[in-house]
Amino acid sequence: MIETIVLDVGETITRDDRYWHSWADWLRVPRHTLSALVGAVVAQGRDNADALRLARPGVDVAAEYHAREAAGRGEFLDETDLYDDVRPALSGLLKLGIRVIVAGNQTSRAGELLRDLDLPVDLIVTSGDWGVAKPHSEFFQRVLEVAQAAPHETVYVGDHPANDIFPAKAAGLRAAHIRRGPWGHLWADDPELRAAADWQIDSLTQLTTIIAD
């Protein structure tokens, strides 16, 4: 029986379009160029921040992040960044009595912006809040603490095999892989991913079917 659903953020509940477009504009490189570089590092299994380093060799990503914030061009999220199925899916899970948590590799600022959207969830936390990021096992131990359910009663939902599915399973959780965004699409048919994921979905609304089963 499933008691808790925990969802990743980027390319699970939010689109990353604005994020990468804003970085391209800040670094003064064409948006298509940076998007293509993101795709390239994804295919190579590298950190997506490497796309920024390829676009601007020698760039100090952390320093540029703070410079953007100081210039008033930092992180921003609003309703248009959410996938269309997010609110109906989360509301449906809550109606079924499921505890719903959002927990991903984002900054504390991104967590604040997500909480400002008043999503129908029980809790929103980020790696920035916790001081530990996926795929570290401590992140998933924190997930289990806030899940308030046994590992086999908790499902982690995400698009990234190495950051979401594999470490969630290693921590004893159940896992649902969503075919969404570059990671979700690129790795969806990978045999290791298919073997590890308990479910593969194309929409968050399918989560209510998982619970019903």
Coordinates of C-alpha atoms in Angstrom, one line a residue:
M1 CA 0.0 0.0 0.0
I2 CA 1.3 3.5 -0.9
E3 CA 1.1 6.1 1.8
T4 CA 3.4 8.8 0.5
I5 CA 4.3 10.2 -2.9
V6 CA 7.5 12.3 -3.2
L7 CA 8.1 14.3 -6.4
D8 CA 11.3 15.7 -8.0
V9 CA 11.1 19.3 -9.2
G10 CA 12.9 20.1 -12.5
E11 CA 11.2 18.3 -15.5
T12 CA 8.9 16.5 -13.1
I13 CA 6.6 19.3 -11.9
T14 CA 8.3 22.3 -13.5
R15 CA 9.6 23.0 -17.0
D16 CA 13.3 24.0 -17.2
D17 CA 12.8 26.3 -20.2
R18 CA 12.9 29.5 -18.3
Y19 CA 15.9 28.4 -16.3
W20 CA 18.1 27.6 -19.3
H21 CA 16.8 30.6 -21.3
S22 CA 17.7 33.0 -18.5
W23 CA 21.2 31.5 -18.3
A24 CA 21.7 31.8 -22.0
D25 CA 20.6 35.4 -21.9
W26 CA 22.9 36.2 -19.0
L27 CA 25.9 34.5 -20.6
R28 CA 25.0 36.2 -23.9
V29 CA 24.9 33.0 -26.0
P30 CA 22.0 31.9 -28.2
R31 CA 19.3 30.0 -26.4
H32 CA 19.4 27.2 -28.9
T33 CA 23.2 26.8 -28.4
L34 CA 22.9 26.4 -24.7
S35 CA 19.9 24.0 -25.1
A36 CA 21.9 21.9 -27.5
L37 CA 24.8 21.9 -25.0
V38 CA 22.5 20.8 -22.2
G39 CA 21.3 17.9 -24.5
A40 CA 24.9 17.0 -25.2
V41 CA 26.0 16.8 -21.5
V42 CA 22.8 14.9 -20.7
A43 CA 23.6 12.3 -23.3
Q44 CA 27.1 11.9 -21.9
G45 CA 25.8 11.5 -18.3
R46 CA 27.5 14.7 -17.1
D47 CA 26.4 17.4 -14.7
N48 CA 24.1 19.7 -16.5
A49 CA 26.0 22.7 -15.2
D50 CA 28.8 21.6 -17.6
A51 CA 26.7 23.1 -20.4
L52 CA 27.4 26.5 -18.9
R53 CA 31.1 25.7 -18.7
L54 CA 31.1 24.7 -22.3
A55 CA 29.2 27.8 -23.3
R56 CA 31.6 30.1 -21.4
P57 CA 34.9 28.3 -20.7
G58 CA 36.3 29.2 -17.3
V59 CA 33.0 30.5 -15.9
D60 CA 32.5 30.4 -12.1
V61 CA 28.9 29.1 -12.0
A62 CA 28.4 29.9 -8.3
A63 CA 29.8 33.5 -8.8
E64 CA 27.6 34.1 -11.8
Y65 CA 24.5 32.8 -9.9
H66 CA 25.1 35.4 -7.2
A67 CA 25.8 38.1 -9.8
R68 CA 22.5 37.3 -11.4
E69 CA 20.7 37.6 -8.1
A70 CA 22.4 40.9 -7.3
A71 CA 21.3 42.2 -10.7
G72 CA 17.7 41.3 -10.1
R73 CA 17.9 38.6 -12.8
G74 CA 18.0 35.5 -10.5
E75 CA 15.7 32.5 -10.1
F76 CA 12.0 33.0 -10.8
L77 CA 9.1 30.6 -11.0
D78 CA 5.4 31.2 -11.6
E79 CA 2.3 29.2 -12.6
T80 CA 3.5 29.1 -16.3
D81 CA 6.5 27.0 -15.3
L82 CA 4.3 24.2 -14.0
Y83 CA 3.3 21.3 -16.3
D84 CA -0.4 21.3 -16.9
D85 CA -1.0 18.0 -15.1
V86 CA 0.6 19.1 -11.8
R87 CA -2.3 20.7 -9.9
P88 CA -4.9 18.1 -10.9
A89 CA -2.5 15.2 -10.1
L90 CA -1.5 16.5 -6.7
S91 CA -5.1 17.4 -5.8
G92 CA -6.2 13.9 -6.8
L93 CA -3.5 12.3 -4.6
L94 CA -4.5 14.4 -1.6
K95 CA -8.1 13.4 -2.1
L96 CA -7.1 9.8 -1.9
G97 CA -5.5 10.4 1.5
I98 CA -1.9 10.3 0.2
R99 CA 0.8 12.4 1.8
V100 CA 2.4 14.4 -1.0
I101 CA 5.8 15.9 -0.8
V102 CA 8.0 17.8 -3.3
A103 CA 11.7 17.3 -2.8
G104 CA 14.4 18.0 -5.4
N105 CA 17.8 19.4 -6.1
Q106 CA 17.0 23.1 -6.0
T107 CA 18.2 26.1 -4.1
S108 CA 16.5 27.4 -1.0
R109 CA 15.3 30.3 -3.1
A110 CA 13.6 27.9 -5.5
G111 CA 11.9 26.3 -2.5
E112 CA 10.5 29.6 -1.5
L113 CA 9.2 30.3 -5.0
L114 CA 7.6 26.9 -5.1
R115 CA 5.9 27.4 -1.7
D116 CA 4.6 30.8 -3.0
L117 CA 2.7 28.9 -5.7
D118 CA 0.5 27.3 -3.0
L119 CA 0.6 23.8 -4.5
P120 CA -1.7 21.2 -3.1
V121 CA 1.0 19.4 -1.2
D122 CA 1.9 18.6 2.4
L123 CA 5.6 19.7 2.2
I124 CA 8.1 21.3 -0.1
V125 CA 11.8 20.9 0.6
T126 CA 15.0 21.3 -1.4
S127 CA 18.6 20.2 -1.3
G128 CA 19.4 23.8 -0.5
D129 CA 17.3 23.6 2.6
W130 CA 18.8 20.3 3.7
G131 CA 22.4 20.9 2.7
V132 CA 22.6 17.6 0.9
A133 CA 21.8 16.8 -2.7
K134 CA 20.8 13.8 -4.8
P135 CA 22.0 11.3 -5.5
H136 CA 23.6 11.2 -2.0
S137 CA 22.0 8.6 0.2
E138 CA 21.5 11.1 3.0
F139 CA 19.1 13.0 0.7
F140 CA 16.9 10.0 0.5
Q141 CA 17.2 9.3 4.2
R142 CA 15.8 12.8 4.7
V143 CA 13.1 12.0 2.2
L144 CA 12.1 9.0 4.3
E145 CA 12.1 11.1 7.5
V146 CA 9.6 13.6 6.1
A147 CA 7.6 10.9 4.3
Q148 CA 6.4 9.5 7.6
A149 CA 6.0 6.1 6.0
A150 CA 8.0 2.9 5.5
P151 CA 10.3 2.8 2.4
H152 CA 8.1 0.3 0.6
E153 CA 5.1 2.6 1.2
T154 CA 6.8 5.6 -0.3
V155 CA 7.2 6.3 -4.0
Y156 CA 9.8 8.7 -5.4
V157 CA 8.8 10.2 -8.8
G158 CA 11.5 11.6 -11.1
D159 CA 12.9 11.9 -14.6
H160 CA 16.6 11.3 -14.0
P161 CA 17.9 7.7 -13.7
A162 CA 21.1 8.5 -11.8
N163 CA 19.7 11.2 -9.5
D164 CA 16.2 9.9 -8.9
I165 CA 15.4 6.3 -9.8
F166 CA 18.6 4.4 -8.9
P167 CA 19.3 6.1 -5.5
A168 CA 15.7 6.0 -4.5
K169 CA 15.7 2.2 -5.1
A170 CA 19.0 1.9 -3.3
A171 CA 17.4 3.6 -0.3
G172 CA 14.5 1.0 -0.3
L173 CA 11.9 3.3 -1.8
R174 CA 9.7 2.5 -4.7
A175 CA 10.2 4.6 -7.8
A176 CA 8.2 5.9 -10.8
H177 CA 10.1 7.2 -13.8
I178 CA 8.4 9.9 -15.8
R179 CA 9.1 10.3 -19.5
R180 CA 9.4 14.1 -19.5
G181 CA 12.2 16.5 -20.3
P182 CA 15.6 15.6 -21.9
W183 CA 16.6 13.0 -19.2
G184 CA 13.2 11.4 -19.0
H185 CA 13.0 10.9 -22.8
L186 CA 16.6 10.0 -23.4
W187 CA 16.8 7.3 -20.8
A188 CA 13.2 6.0 -20.8
D189 CA 14.1 2.8 -22.8
D190 CA 17.4 2.1 -21.0
P191 CA 17.2 -1.6 -19.8
E192 CA 18.7 -0.8 -16.4
L193 CA 16.2 1.9 -15.8
R194 CA 13.3 -0.3 -16.9
A195 CA 14.5 -3.0 -14.5
A196 CA 14.9 -0.6 -11.6
A197 CA 11.7 1.5 -11.9
D198 CA 8.5 0.1 -10.4
W199 CA 6.5 2.1 -12.8
Q200 CA 7.0 4.2 -15.9
I201 CA 4.6 7.0 -16.6
D202 CA 4.0 9.8 -19.1
S203 CA 1.8 12.0 -16.9
L204 CA 1.6 12.7 -13.2
T205 CA -2.2 12.0 -13.4
Q206 CA -1.2 8.3 -13.8
L207 CA -0.1 8.3 -10.2
T208 CA -3.7 8.0 -9.0
T209 CA -3.9 4.8 -11.0
I210 CA -0.8 3.5 -9.2
I211 CA -2.5 4.2 -5.9
A212 CA -5.7 2.6 -7.0
D213 CA -3.9 -0.6 -7.9

